[in-house]
mmCIF file of C-alpha atoms in Angstrom:
data_model
loop_
_atom_site.group_PDB
_atom_site.id
_atom_site.type_symbol
_atom_site.label_atom_id
_atom_site.label_comp_id
_atom_site.label_asym_id
_atom_site.label_seq_id
_atom_site.Cartn_x
_atom_site.Cartn_y
_atom_site.Cartn_z
ATOM 1 C CA LEU P 247 126.488 77.844 103.645
ATOM 2 C CA SER P 248 130.272 78.041 103.758
ATOM 3 C CA LEU P 249 132.333 75.921 106.120
ATOM 4 C CA LEU P 250 133.270 79.032 108.115
ATOM 5 C CA GLU P 251 129.615 79.951 108.529
ATOM 6 C CA ARG P 252 129.062 76.455 109.944
ATOM 7 C CA GLY P 253 131.815 76.941 112.511
ATOM 8 C CA VAL P 254 134.479 74.823 110.805
ATOM 9 C CA VAL P 255 138.024 75.934 111.612
ATOM 10 C CA ASP P 256 141.038 74.568 109.743
ATOM 11 C CA GLY P 257 144.422 75.202 111.326
ATOM 12 C CA ILE P 258 147.649 74.241 109.596
ATOM 13 C CA LEU P 259 150.865 74.054 111.575
ATOM 14 C CA HIS P 260 154.149 74.384 109.780
ATOM 15 C CA GLY P 261 156.327 73.095 112.590
ATOM 16 C CA ARG P 262 160.035 73.667 112.703
ATOM 17 C CA GLY P 263 162.220 71.351 110.726
ATOM 18 C CA GLY P 264 160.952 71.390 107.174
ATOM 19 C CA GLY P 265 163.994 73.249 105.919
ATOM 20 C CA GLU P 266 162.162 76.567 105.571
ATOM 21 C CA LEU P 267 164.276 77.919 108.436
ATOM 22 C CA GLY P 268 167.517 76.620 106.987
ATOM 23 C CA GLN P 269 169.729 73.755 108.029
ATOM 24 C CA GLN P 270 169.523 74.603 111.739
ATOM 25 C CA GLY P 271 165.723 74.509 111.633
ATOM 26 C CA TYR P 272 165.950 71.075 110.066
ATOM 27 C CA GLU P 273 168.465 69.876 112.656
ATOM 28 C CA ASP P 274 166.203 71.131 115.458
ATOM 29 C CA ARG P 275 163.621 68.444 114.818
ATOM 30 C CA LYS P 276 165.435 65.244 114.035
ATOM 31 C CA PHE P 277 166.923 62.413 116.044
ATOM 32 C CA ARG P 278 167.196 63.391 119.723
ATOM 33 C CA LYS P 279 165.385 66.666 119.039
ATOM 34 C CA LYS P 280 162.353 65.003 117.399
ATOM 35 C CA ARG P 281 160.410 65.812 120.563
ATOM 36 C CA ASN P 282 160.361 69.457 119.368
ATOM 37 C CA THR P 283 158.058 68.449 116.514
ATOM 38 C CA PHE P 284 155.554 66.886 118.885
ATOM 39 C CA ASN P 285 155.711 69.793 121.336
ATOM 40 C CA ASP P 286 155.177 72.345 118.553
ATOM 41 C CA TYR P 287 152.048 70.547 117.387
ATOM 42 C CA LEU P 288 150.553 70.006 120.837
ATOM 43 C CA ASP P 289 151.309 73.611 121.840
ATOM 44 C CA ALA P 290 149.566 74.887 118.700
ATOM 45 C CA CYS P 291 146.502 72.719 119.389
ATOM 46 C CA ASP P 292 146.405 73.952 122.984
ATOM 47 C CA ALA P 293 146.622 77.568 121.842
ATOM 48 C CA LEU P 294 143.811 77.261 119.292
ATOM 49 C CA LEU P 295 141.499 75.662 121.832
ATOM 50 C CA LYS P 296 142.352 78.217 124.538
ATOM 51 C CA LEU P 297 141.603 81.020 122.057
ATOM 52 C CA GLY P 298 138.150 79.543 121.540
ATOM 53 C CA TYR P 299 138.668 78.014 118.117
ATOM 54 C CA GLY P 300 136.724 74.816 118.632
ATOM 55 C CA SER P 301 136.622 72.393 121.512
ATOM 56 C CA PRO P 302 138.200 68.999 122.158
ATOM 57 C CA SER P 303 134.869 67.313 121.410
ATOM 58 C CA LEU P 304 135.106 68.702 117.868
ATOM 59 C CA CYS P 305 138.880 68.686 117.330
ATOM 60 C CA TYR P 306 140.488 66.223 114.931
ATOM 61 C CA GLY P 307 144.158 65.978 114.043
ATOM 62 C CA MET P 308 145.357 64.845 110.637
ATOM 63 C CA GLY P 309 148.823 63.818 109.521
ATOM 64 C CA GLY P 310 150.059 61.990 106.463
ATOM 65 C CA SER P 311 153.304 60.149 105.829
ATOM 66 C CA ALA P 312 155.677 61.182 108.646
ATOM 67 C CA GLY P 313 152.708 63.021 110.188
ATOM 68 C CA GLY P 314 151.328 59.617 111.102
ATOM 69 C CA MET P 315 153.911 59.335 113.857
ATOM 70 C CA LEU P 316 152.985 62.830 115.016
ATOM 71 C CA MET P 317 149.308 61.862 115.253
ATOM 72 C CA GLY P 318 150.189 58.709 117.179
ATOM 73 C CA VAL P 319 152.164 60.706 119.723
ATOM 74 C CA ALA P 320 149.503 63.433 119.932
ATOM 75 C CA ILE P 321 146.544 61.150 120.613
ATOM 76 C CA ASN P 322 148.497 58.996 123.071
ATOM 77 C CA GLU P 323 150.055 61.838 125.044
ATOM 78 C CA ARG P 324 147.152 64.291 125.031
ATOM 79 C CA PRO P 325 143.933 62.363 124.285
ATOM 80 C CA GLU P 326 141.894 65.070 126.034
ATOM 81 C CA LEU P 327 142.732 67.508 123.195
ATOM 82 C CA PHE P 328 141.173 65.472 120.387
ATOM 83 C CA HIS P 329 137.983 63.755 119.399
ATOM 84 C CA GLY P 330 140.098 61.722 116.999
ATOM 85 C CA VAL P 331 143.017 61.696 114.590
ATOM 86 C CA ILE P 332 143.337 60.706 110.965
#
């Protein structure tokens, strides 16, 4: 049985700021604009759940390296969205 057949959904957010959108995209998520990174992630999680892809009781967030800060903000600001974070 594949993961999809078992109801597993894997969403990957490529939030603004990685440089893919040029220098301005990078500038839009650092220092005083860092909040944009957190909002992008939380908005994407909200959208997936509202579209019926999972439920908060089954939703986990995962972030490595700098994504660790993102997970800390996510679980502290919107704990109702997640069952846990890694």
